[in-house]
Each structure stands twice: as structure tokens, then as C-alpha cells.
mmCIF file of C-alpha atoms in Angstrom:
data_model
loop_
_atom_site.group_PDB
_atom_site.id
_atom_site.type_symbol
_atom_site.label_atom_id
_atom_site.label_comp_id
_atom_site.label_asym_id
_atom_site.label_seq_id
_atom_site.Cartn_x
_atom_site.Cartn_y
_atom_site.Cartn_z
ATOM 1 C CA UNK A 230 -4.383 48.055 13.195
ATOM 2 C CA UNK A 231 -7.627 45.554 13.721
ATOM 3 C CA UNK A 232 -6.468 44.018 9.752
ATOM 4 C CA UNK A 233 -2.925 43.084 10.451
ATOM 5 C CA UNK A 234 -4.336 40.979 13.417
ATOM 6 C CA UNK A 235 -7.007 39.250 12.219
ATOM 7 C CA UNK A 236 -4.110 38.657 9.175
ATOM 8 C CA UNK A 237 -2.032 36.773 11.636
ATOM 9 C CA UNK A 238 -4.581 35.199 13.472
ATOM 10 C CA UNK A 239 -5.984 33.841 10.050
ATOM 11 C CA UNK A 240 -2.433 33.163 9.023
ATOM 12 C CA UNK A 241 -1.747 31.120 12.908
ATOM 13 C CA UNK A 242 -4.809 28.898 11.868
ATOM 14 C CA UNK A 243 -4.118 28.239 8.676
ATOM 15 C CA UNK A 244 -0.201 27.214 9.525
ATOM 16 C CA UNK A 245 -1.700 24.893 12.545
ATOM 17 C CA UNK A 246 -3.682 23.488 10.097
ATOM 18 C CA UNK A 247 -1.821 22.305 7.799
ATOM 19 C CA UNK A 248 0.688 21.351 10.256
ATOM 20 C CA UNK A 249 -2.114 19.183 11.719
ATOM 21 C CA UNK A 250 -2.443 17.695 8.313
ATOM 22 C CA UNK A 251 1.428 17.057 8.231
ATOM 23 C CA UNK A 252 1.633 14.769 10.958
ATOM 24 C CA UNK A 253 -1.835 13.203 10.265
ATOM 25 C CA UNK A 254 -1.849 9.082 11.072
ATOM 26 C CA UNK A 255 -1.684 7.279 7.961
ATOM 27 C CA UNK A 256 -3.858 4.220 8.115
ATOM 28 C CA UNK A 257 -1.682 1.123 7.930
ATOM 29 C CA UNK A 258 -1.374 -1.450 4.732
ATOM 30 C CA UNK A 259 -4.311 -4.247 4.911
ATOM 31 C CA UNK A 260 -3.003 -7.595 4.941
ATOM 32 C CA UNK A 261 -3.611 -9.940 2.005
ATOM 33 C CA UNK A 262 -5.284 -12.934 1.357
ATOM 34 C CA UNK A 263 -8.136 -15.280 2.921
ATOM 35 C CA UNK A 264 -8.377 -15.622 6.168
ATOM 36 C CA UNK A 265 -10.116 -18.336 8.480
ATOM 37 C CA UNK A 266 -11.946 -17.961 11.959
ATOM 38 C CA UNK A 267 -10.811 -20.687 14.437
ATOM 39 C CA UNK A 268 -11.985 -20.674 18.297
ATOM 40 C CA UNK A 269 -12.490 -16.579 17.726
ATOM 41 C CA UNK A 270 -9.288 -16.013 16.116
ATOM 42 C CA UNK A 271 -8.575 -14.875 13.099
ATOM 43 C CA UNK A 272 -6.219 -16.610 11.134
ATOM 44 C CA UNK A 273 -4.396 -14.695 8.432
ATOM 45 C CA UNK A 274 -2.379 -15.364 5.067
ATOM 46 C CA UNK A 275 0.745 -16.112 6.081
ATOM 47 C CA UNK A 276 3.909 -17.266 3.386
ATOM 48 C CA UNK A 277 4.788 -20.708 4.514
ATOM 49 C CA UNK A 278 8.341 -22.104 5.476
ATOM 50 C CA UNK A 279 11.129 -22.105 2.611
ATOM 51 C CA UNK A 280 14.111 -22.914 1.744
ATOM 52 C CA UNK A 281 15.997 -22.035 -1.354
ATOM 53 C CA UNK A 282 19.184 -20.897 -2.417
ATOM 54 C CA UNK A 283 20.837 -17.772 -3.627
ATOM 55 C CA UNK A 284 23.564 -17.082 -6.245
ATOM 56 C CA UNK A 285 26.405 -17.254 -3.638
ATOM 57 C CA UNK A 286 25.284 -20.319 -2.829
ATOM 58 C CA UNK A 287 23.779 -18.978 0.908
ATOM 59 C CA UNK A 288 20.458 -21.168 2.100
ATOM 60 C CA UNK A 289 17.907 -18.176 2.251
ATOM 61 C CA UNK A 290 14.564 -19.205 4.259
ATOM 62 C CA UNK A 291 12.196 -17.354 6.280
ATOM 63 C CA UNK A 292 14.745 -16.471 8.621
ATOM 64 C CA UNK A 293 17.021 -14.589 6.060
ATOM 65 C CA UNK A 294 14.102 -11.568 6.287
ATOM 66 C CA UNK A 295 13.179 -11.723 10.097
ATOM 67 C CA UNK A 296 12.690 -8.303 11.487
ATOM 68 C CA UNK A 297 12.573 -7.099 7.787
ATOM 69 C CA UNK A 298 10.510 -6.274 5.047
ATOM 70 C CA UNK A 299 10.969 -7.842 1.782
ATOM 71 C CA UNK A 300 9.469 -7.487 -2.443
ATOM 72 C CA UNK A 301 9.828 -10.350 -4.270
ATOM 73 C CA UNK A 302 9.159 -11.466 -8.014
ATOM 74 C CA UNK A 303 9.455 -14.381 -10.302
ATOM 75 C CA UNK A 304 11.088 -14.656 -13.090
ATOM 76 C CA UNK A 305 13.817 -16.559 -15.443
ATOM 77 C CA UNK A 306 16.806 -14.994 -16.626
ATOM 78 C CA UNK A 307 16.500 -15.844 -20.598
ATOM 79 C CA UNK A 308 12.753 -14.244 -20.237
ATOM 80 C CA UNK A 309 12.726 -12.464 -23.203
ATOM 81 C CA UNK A 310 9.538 -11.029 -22.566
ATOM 82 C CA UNK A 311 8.457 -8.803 -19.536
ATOM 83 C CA UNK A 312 11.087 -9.679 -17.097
ATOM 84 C CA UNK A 313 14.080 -7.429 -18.263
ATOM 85 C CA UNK A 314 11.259 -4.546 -17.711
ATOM 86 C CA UNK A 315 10.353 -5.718 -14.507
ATOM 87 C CA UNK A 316 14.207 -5.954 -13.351
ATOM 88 C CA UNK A 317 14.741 -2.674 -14.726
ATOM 89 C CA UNK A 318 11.679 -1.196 -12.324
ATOM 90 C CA UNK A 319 13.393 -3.470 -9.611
ATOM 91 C CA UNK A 320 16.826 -1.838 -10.266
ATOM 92 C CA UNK A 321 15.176 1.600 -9.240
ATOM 93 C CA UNK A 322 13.700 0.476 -6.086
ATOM 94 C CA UNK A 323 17.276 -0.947 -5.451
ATOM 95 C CA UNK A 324 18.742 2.283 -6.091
ATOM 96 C CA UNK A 325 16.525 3.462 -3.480
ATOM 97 C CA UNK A 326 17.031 1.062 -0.862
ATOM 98 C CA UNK A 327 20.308 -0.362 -0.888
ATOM 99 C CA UNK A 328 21.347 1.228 2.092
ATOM 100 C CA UNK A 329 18.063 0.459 3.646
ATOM 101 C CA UNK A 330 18.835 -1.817 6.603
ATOM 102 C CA UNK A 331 14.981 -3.346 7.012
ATOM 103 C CA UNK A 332 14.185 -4.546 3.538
ATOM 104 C CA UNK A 333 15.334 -6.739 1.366
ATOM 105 C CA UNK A 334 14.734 -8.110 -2.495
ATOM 106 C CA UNK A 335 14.195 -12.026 -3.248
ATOM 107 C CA UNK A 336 13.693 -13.166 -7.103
ATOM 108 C CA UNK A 337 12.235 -16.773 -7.674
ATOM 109 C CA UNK A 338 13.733 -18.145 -10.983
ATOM 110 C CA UNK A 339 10.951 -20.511 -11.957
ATOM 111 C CA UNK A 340 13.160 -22.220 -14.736
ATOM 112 C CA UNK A 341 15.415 -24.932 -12.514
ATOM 113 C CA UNK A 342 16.944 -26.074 -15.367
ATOM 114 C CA UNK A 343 18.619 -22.906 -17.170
ATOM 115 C CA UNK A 344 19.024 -21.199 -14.096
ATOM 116 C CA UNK A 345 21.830 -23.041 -11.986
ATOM 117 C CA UNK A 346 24.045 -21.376 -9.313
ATOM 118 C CA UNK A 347 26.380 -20.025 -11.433
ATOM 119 C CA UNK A 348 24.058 -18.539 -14.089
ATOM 120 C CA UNK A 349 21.994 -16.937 -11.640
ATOM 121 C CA UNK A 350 25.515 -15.284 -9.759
ATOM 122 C CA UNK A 351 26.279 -14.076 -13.516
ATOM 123 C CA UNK A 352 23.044 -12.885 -13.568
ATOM 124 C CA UNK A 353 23.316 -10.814 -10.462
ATOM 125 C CA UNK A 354 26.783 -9.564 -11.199
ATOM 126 C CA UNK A 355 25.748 -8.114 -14.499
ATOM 127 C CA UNK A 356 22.546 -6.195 -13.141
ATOM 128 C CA UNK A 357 25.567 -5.055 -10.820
ATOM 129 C CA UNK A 358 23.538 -5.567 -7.786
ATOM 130 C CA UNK A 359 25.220 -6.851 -3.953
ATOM 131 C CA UNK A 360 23.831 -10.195 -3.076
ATOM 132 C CA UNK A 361 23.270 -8.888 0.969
ATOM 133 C CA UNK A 362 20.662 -7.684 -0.256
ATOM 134 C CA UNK A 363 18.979 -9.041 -3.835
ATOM 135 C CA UNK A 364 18.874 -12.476 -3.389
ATOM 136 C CA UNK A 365 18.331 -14.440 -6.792
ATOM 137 C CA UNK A 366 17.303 -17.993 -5.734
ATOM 138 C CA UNK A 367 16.372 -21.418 -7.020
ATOM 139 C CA UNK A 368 15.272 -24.567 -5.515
ATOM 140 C CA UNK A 369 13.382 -27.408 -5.994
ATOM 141 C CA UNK A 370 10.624 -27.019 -8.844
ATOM 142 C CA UNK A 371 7.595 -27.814 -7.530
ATOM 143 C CA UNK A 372 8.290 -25.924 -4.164
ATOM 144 C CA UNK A 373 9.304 -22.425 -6.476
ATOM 145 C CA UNK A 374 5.416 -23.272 -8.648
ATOM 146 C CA UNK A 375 4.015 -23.767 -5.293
ATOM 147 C CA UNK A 376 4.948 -20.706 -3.565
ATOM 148 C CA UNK A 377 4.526 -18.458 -6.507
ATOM 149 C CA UNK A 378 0.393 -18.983 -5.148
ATOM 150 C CA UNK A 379 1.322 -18.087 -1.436
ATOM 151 C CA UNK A 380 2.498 -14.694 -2.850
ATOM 152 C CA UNK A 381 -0.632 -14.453 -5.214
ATOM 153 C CA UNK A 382 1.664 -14.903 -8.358
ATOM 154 C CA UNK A 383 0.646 -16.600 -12.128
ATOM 155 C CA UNK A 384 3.641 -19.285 -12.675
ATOM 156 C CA UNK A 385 3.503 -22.325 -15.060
ATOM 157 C CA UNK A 386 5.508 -23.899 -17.510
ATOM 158 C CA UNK A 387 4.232 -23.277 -21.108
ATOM 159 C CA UNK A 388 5.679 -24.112 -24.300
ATOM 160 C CA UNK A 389 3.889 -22.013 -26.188
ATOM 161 C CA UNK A 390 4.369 -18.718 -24.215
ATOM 162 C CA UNK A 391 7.720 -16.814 -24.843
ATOM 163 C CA UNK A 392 10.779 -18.681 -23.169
ATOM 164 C CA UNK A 393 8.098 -21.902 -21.904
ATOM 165 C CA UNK A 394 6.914 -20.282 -19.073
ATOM 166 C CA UNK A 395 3.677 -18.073 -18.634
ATOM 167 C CA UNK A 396 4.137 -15.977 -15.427
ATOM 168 C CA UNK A 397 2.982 -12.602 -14.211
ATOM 169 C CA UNK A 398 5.508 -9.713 -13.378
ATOM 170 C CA UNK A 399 3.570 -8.694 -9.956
ATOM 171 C CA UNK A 400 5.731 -7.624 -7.295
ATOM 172 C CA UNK A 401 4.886 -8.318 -3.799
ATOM 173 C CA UNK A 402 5.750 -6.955 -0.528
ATOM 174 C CA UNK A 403 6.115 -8.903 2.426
ATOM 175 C CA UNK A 404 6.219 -8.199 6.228
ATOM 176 C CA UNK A 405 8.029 -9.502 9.055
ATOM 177 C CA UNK A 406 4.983 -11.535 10.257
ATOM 178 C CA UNK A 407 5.293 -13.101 6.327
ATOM 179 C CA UNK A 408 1.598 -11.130 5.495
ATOM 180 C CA UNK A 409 1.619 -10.194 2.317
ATOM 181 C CA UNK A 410 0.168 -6.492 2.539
ATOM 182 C CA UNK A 411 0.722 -4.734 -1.177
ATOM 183 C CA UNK A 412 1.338 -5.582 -4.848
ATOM 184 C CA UNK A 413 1.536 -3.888 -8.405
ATOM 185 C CA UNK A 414 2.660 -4.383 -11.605
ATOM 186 C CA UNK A 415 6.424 -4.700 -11.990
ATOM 187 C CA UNK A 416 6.204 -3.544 -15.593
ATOM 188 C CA UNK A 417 4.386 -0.158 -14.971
ATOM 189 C CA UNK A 418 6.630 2.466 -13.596
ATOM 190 C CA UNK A 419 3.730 4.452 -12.249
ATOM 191 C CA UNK A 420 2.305 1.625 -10.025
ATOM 192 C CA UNK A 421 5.771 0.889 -8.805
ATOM 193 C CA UNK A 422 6.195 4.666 -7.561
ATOM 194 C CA UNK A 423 2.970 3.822 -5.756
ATOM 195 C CA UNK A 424 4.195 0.834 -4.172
ATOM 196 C CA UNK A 425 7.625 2.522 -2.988
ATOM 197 C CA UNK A 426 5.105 4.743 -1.156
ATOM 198 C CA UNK A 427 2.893 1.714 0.264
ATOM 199 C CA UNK A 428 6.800 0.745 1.028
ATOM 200 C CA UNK A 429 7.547 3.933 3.232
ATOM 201 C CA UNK A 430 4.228 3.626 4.793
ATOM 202 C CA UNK A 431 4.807 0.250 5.979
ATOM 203 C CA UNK A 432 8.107 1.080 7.384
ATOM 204 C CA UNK A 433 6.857 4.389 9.046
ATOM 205 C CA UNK A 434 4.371 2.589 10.813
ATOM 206 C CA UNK A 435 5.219 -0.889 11.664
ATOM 207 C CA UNK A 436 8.718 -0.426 11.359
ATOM 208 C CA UNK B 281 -4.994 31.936 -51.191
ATOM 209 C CA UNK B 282 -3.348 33.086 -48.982
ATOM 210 C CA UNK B 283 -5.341 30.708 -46.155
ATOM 211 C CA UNK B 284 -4.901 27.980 -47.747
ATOM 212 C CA UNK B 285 -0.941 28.598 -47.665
ATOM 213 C CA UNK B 286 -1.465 29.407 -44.067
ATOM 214 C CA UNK B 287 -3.338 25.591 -43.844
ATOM 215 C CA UNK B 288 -0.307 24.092 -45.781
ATOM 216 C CA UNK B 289 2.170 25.248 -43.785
ATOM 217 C CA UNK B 290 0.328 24.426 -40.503
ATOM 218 C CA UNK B 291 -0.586 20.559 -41.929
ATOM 219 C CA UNK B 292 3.712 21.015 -42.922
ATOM 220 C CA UNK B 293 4.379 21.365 -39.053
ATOM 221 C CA UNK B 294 2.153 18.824 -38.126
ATOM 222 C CA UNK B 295 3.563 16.367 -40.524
ATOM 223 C CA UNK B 296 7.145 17.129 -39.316
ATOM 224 C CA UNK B 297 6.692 16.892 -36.067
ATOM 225 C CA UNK B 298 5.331 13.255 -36.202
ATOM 226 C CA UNK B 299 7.729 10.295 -36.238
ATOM 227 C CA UNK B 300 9.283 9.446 -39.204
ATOM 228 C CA UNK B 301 9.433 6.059 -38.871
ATOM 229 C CA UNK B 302 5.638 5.072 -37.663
ATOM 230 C CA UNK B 303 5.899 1.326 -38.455
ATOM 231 C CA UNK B 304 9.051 1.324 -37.313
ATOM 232 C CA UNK B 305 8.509 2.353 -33.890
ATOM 233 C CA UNK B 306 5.639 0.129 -33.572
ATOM 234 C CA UNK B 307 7.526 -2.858 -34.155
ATOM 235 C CA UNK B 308 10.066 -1.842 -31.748
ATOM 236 C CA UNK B 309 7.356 -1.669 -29.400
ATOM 237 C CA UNK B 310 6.606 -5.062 -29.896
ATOM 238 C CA UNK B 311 9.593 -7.070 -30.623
ATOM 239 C CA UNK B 312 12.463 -5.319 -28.946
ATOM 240 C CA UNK B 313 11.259 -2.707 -26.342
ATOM 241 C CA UNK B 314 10.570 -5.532 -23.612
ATOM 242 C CA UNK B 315 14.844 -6.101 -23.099
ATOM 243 C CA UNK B 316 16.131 -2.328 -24.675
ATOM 244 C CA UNK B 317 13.607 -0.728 -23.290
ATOM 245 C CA UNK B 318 11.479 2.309 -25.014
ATOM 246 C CA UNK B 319 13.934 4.880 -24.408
ATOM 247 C CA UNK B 320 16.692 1.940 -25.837
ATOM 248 C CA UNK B 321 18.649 2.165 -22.666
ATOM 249 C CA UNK B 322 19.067 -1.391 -22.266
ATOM 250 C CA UNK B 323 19.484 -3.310 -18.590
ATOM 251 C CA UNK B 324 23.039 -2.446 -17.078
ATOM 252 C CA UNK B 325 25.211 -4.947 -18.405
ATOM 253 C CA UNK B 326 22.891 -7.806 -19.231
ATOM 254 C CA UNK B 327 21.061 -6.166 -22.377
ATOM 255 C CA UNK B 328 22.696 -2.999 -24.344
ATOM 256 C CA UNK B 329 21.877 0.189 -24.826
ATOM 257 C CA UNK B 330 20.512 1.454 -28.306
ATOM 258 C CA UNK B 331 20.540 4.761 -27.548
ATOM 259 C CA UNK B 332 24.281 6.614 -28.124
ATOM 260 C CA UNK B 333 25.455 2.927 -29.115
ATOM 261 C CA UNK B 334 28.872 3.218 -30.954
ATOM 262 C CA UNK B 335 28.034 -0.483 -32.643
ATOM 263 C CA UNK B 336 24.924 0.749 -34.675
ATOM 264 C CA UNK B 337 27.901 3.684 -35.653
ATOM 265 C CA UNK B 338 30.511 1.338 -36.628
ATOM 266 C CA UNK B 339 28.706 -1.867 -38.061
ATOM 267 C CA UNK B 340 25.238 -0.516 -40.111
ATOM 268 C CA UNK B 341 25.692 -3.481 -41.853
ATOM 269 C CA UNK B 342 25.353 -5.975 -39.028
ATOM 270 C CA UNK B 343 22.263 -4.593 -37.594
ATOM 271 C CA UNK B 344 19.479 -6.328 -40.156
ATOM 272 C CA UNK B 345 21.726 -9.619 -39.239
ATOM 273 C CA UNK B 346 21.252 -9.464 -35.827
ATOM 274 C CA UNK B 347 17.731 -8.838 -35.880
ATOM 275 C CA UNK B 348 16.868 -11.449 -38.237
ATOM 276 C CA UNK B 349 19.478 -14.018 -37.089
ATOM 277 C CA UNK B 350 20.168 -13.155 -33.732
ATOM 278 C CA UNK B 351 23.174 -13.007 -31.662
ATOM 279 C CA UNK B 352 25.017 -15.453 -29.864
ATOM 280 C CA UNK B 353 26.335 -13.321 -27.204
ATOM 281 C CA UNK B 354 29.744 -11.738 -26.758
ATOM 282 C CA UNK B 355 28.869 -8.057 -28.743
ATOM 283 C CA UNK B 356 30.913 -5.367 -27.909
ATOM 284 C CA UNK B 357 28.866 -1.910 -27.096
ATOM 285 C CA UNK B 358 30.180 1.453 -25.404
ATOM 286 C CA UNK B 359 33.360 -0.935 -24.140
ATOM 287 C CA UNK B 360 31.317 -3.575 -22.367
ATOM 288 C CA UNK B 361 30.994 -6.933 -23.303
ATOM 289 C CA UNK B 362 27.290 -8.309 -22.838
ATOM 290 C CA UNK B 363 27.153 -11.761 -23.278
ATOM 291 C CA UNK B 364 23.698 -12.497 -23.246
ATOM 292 C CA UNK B 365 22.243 -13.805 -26.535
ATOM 293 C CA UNK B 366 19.808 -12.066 -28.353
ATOM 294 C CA UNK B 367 16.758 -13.935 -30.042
ATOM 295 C CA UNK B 368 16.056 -13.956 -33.717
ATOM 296 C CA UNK B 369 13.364 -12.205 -35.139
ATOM 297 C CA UNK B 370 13.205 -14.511 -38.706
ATOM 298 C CA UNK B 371 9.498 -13.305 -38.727
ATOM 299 C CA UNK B 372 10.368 -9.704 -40.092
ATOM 300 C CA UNK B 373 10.763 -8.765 -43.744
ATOM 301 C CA UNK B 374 13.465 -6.634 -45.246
ATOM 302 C CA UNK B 375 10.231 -3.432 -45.460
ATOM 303 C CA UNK B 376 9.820 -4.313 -41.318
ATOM 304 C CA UNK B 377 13.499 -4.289 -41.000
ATOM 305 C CA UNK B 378 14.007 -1.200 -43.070
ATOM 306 C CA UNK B 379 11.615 0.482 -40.694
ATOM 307 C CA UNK B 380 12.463 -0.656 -37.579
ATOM 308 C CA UNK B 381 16.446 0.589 -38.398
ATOM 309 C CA UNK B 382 15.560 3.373 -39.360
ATOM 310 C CA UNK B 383 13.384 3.955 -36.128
ATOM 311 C CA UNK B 384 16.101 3.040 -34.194
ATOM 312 C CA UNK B 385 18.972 5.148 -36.114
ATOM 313 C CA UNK B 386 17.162 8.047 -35.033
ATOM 314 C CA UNK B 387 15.118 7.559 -31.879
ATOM 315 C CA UNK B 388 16.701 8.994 -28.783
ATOM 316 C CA UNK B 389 19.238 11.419 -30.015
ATOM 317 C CA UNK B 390 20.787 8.772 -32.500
ATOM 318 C CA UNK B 391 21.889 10.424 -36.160
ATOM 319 C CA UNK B 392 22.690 7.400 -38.533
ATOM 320 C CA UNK B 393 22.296 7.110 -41.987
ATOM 321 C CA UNK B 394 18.615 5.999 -43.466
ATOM 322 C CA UNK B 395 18.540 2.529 -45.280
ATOM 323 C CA UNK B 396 16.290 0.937 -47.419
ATOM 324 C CA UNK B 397 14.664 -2.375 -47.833
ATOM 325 C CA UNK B 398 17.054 -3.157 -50.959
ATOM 326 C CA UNK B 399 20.028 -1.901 -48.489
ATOM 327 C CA UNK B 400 18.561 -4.800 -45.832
ATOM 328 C CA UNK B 401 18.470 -6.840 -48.256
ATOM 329 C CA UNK B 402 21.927 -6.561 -49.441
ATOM 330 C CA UNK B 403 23.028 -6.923 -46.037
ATOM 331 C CA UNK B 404 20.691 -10.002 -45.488
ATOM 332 C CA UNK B 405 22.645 -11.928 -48.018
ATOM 333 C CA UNK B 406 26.268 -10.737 -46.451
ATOM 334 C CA UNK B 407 25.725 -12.199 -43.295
ATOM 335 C CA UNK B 408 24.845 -15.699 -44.885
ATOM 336 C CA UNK B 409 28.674 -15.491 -45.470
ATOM 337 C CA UNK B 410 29.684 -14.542 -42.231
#
């Protein structure tokens, strides 16, 4: 009689256990970047004002993600190098979140020449994607190069690298305070499962 | 005698179970797996799909054109139109090309029939034509 008790007691601990585990607080994402001390405060990171615009034609600026979380990239759509890889790892995370009310996708086309309007809406329509919620923007030139470094992204024009223009394939997720709190590699399909997990952390907790 | 059969026939299975097409696939790698992707699915409807692809069935003869000389845009694969264009690849030699076909014509399920660098380059001088 004395064994099938201390059975369930053992088997009572063991289930509160690993319920306790369950629910356990995960820690939330760090936030990105410098940051600066002034009169005791600490200043962080923070993505500046914008203001480009999409393939419908639609202004998108800081606004556009308030209250939302958003990944973004840069790219140019006659990349023949590692942006059809990195659109393909985007695609999934689309697949995933499309019906996801609090995030959203931007891509920065750093090549304002190619990419007009209408290239970028043909773009769009052929990676069969709604533009609610993948926004495929230009803008003025110097403003796209200039806010690639806000979001910790490699972007320059280069005639000698593949299509003119060197540029990393980092994604970058953004928060509704415009922090900057994970990255990865847009080209490796294992760090992008990681980051959809940073991705459901962030929304679990902050969200 | 009889272990050394037993080594041949184990070195046999080794062999056959390695890709055929070695060069082939590492060129692929390089040149073409960045837009078809390594399992030659393609992007949607921006790039196509290699893999299953009736227009490797119906035009064998094309494909060493199109890799050396690029396409403009407008091929027809699987019923949908992509009209990006595709890049030339004037660097590779009919031995590279041979390869890389043949990698291609039977990665991922595909069955086509081999070719040959004299084939590629029989089809190389077609598509001067075309």
C-alpha cells in the first residue's frame, strides 16, 4: 500500500514541476544599439522619423507600425544574389503571420532607380503577398542608405558587387517604441526559426 | 577472395549512392541556387521552379541557351508566365554546362535524359540562330 503512495506523491511533484517550468517568465528581448546617459536617463536606440512609400502608392512612416511590431530588410528586386533567398525565408514568416494583427513586414529597395512604383507593386503581386501587410517601399536615396545604419544594416552602391549594390540580408525586428531588439540572417533558415521565436517572445510579453 | 568481393560490393554502394553529377551540383550551388533555390523550387511567381518543371521536359535543347545567354523574361513553366529575366552565365563551358544539366535533370525527383558536352555544344550553336 505505502509504494503506490509515495508513487503518486513522487508523480504530484514531478507534474507541479514541470508545470512550474511551463509557465516560467521568459526574460524579455534586450534592446539594441548604443545608448547615451543624459541628466540620469538613459537614452536608447531609437529608428528615427521616415517617410517612404509603398507599392500602392500609400505614404508609410513611423505611424504605419504604431502599436505594432515590425521585421524589415533591404533589398532590390533584380538582386540576383542573396535576396530571392532572403524573400523566400520572408515568405515563411508571412505564411505565419498574415493573420497576425500586431506585426507587420517593411522591405527597403535600396536601388531608386530600377525600383519605381510600379515595379515594386509587380514585385509584390508576384511573391503573391497583400500589401496591408508587406509593405515594399522606396524613397529618396540617401534617406533609404541612411536608415539602412539605424537598423544596423550593410547598404552601398557597388559596381563591382552583383547587381551594383553590396548589402547584407539581416533581418531586423522592431518594436512599437522603434527599439530595435533582435536580428539574424535572412538567408539561414535555422536562424530565422530562431527569430520567429524571439518574435513570439516579444509579443507574449510586451504585447 | 571472397572479402575482397565483399569490399567491392560495399565501395559499389558507396559509389552509387553519391551524386552523380558532383561538379554539377557544385556549380548550381554557386551560380543558380541563390534565385531556384537548392531544392530548385524557385520564388512563387517571380523565379521558376526546376524541380517537376515541364520546360526542362519539353525544350532540352533550350536549357544550355538559357544558361549561357540568358533569358529575357516571358518563359512559360507549369502554366505560369514569369517574366523576370534571367542573367547569363557566358562564364561556363560546354563540360560546366554538361554537368550542371545533368545535375539539374535529375536532382529533386527530375528523370531527363543525360547530355554531353558535344550535345551542349550542338545546342550552343542552335540558339545563335534563334
Amino acid at each position: 500500500m505505502r509504494n503506490p503512495i509515495n508513487l503518486a506523491i513522487i508523480c504530484l511533484v514531478t507534474l507541479c514541476w514541470s508545470c512550474k517550468n511551463n509557465t516560467e517568465f521568459k526574460p524579455s528581448l534586450p534592446i539594441l544599439g548604443n545608448f547615451e546617459v543624459v541628466n540620469g536617463d538613459t537614452i536608447r536606440h531609437r529608428i528615427p522619423d521616415f517617410s517612404f512609400m509603398n507599392q500602392d502608392s500609400v505614404i508609410i512612416t513611423n505611424e504605419t507600425f504604431a502599436g505594432k511590431l515590425y521585421v524589415t530588410d533591404f533589398f532590390f528586386t533584380s538582386c540576383p544574389s542573396i535576396c530571392p533567398k532572403v524573400k523566400k525565408e520572408m515568405l515563411r514568416m508571412y505564411e505565419k503571420y498574415k493573420n497576425e494583427e500586431r506585426i507587420r513586414f517593411i522591405s527597403h529597395s535600396i536601388d531608386t532607380k530600377r525600383d519605381s512604383i510600379p515595379r515594386l507593386k509587380e514585385y509584390a503581386s508576384n511573391l503573391d503577398v497583400s500589401a496591408e501587410f508587406w509593405h515594399f517601399v522606396t524613397g529618396d536615396k540617401s534617406k533609404l542608405f541612411k536608415i539602412a545604419n539605424d537598423y544596423f544594416v550593410s547598404a552601398l552602391e557597388d559596381p563591382g558587387a552583383p547587381g551594383g549594390f553590396d548589402h547584407s540580408g539581416r533581418l531586423i525586428l522592431v518594436d512599437k517604441n522603434r527599439h530595435v531588439r533582435a536580428f539574424c540572417n535572412g538567408t539561414v533558415p535555422e536562424e530565422v526559426d530562431a527569430f520567429m521565436e524571439q518574435i513570439d517572445q516579444l509579443l507574449e510579453t510586451e504585447y | 577472395m571472397r572479402q575482397s568481393i565483399k569490399v567491392l560490393v560495399f565501395l559499389g554502394l558507396i559509389a552509387s549512392c553519391q551524386q552523380q553529377y558532383p561538379q554539377g551540383e557544385r556549380i548550381y550551388r554557386a551560380y543558380c541556387a541563390n534565385c531556384h533555390m537548392e531544392d530548385g523550387t524557385g520564388l512563387v511567381w517571380l523565379i521558376p521552379p526546376l524541380a517537376d518543371a515541364d520546360y526542362l521536359k519539353k525544350n532540352r535543347a533550350d536549357v544550355a541557351c538559357i544558361i549561357r545567354n540568358g533569358a529575357p523574361g516571358g518563359l512559360v513553366v507549369n502554366g505560369t508566365t514569369y517574366r523576370e529575366p534571367m542573367p547569363s552565365f557566358k562564364n561556363l563551358n560546354e563540360v560546366e554546362l554538361s554537368n550542371l544539366i545533368n545535375y539539374i535533370n535529375n536532382a529533386w525527383g527530375n528523370d531527363h535524359p543525360e547530355t554531353s558536352p558535344e550535345k551542349v555544344l550542338a545546342d550552343l550553336e542552335q540558339c545563335d540562330e534563334k
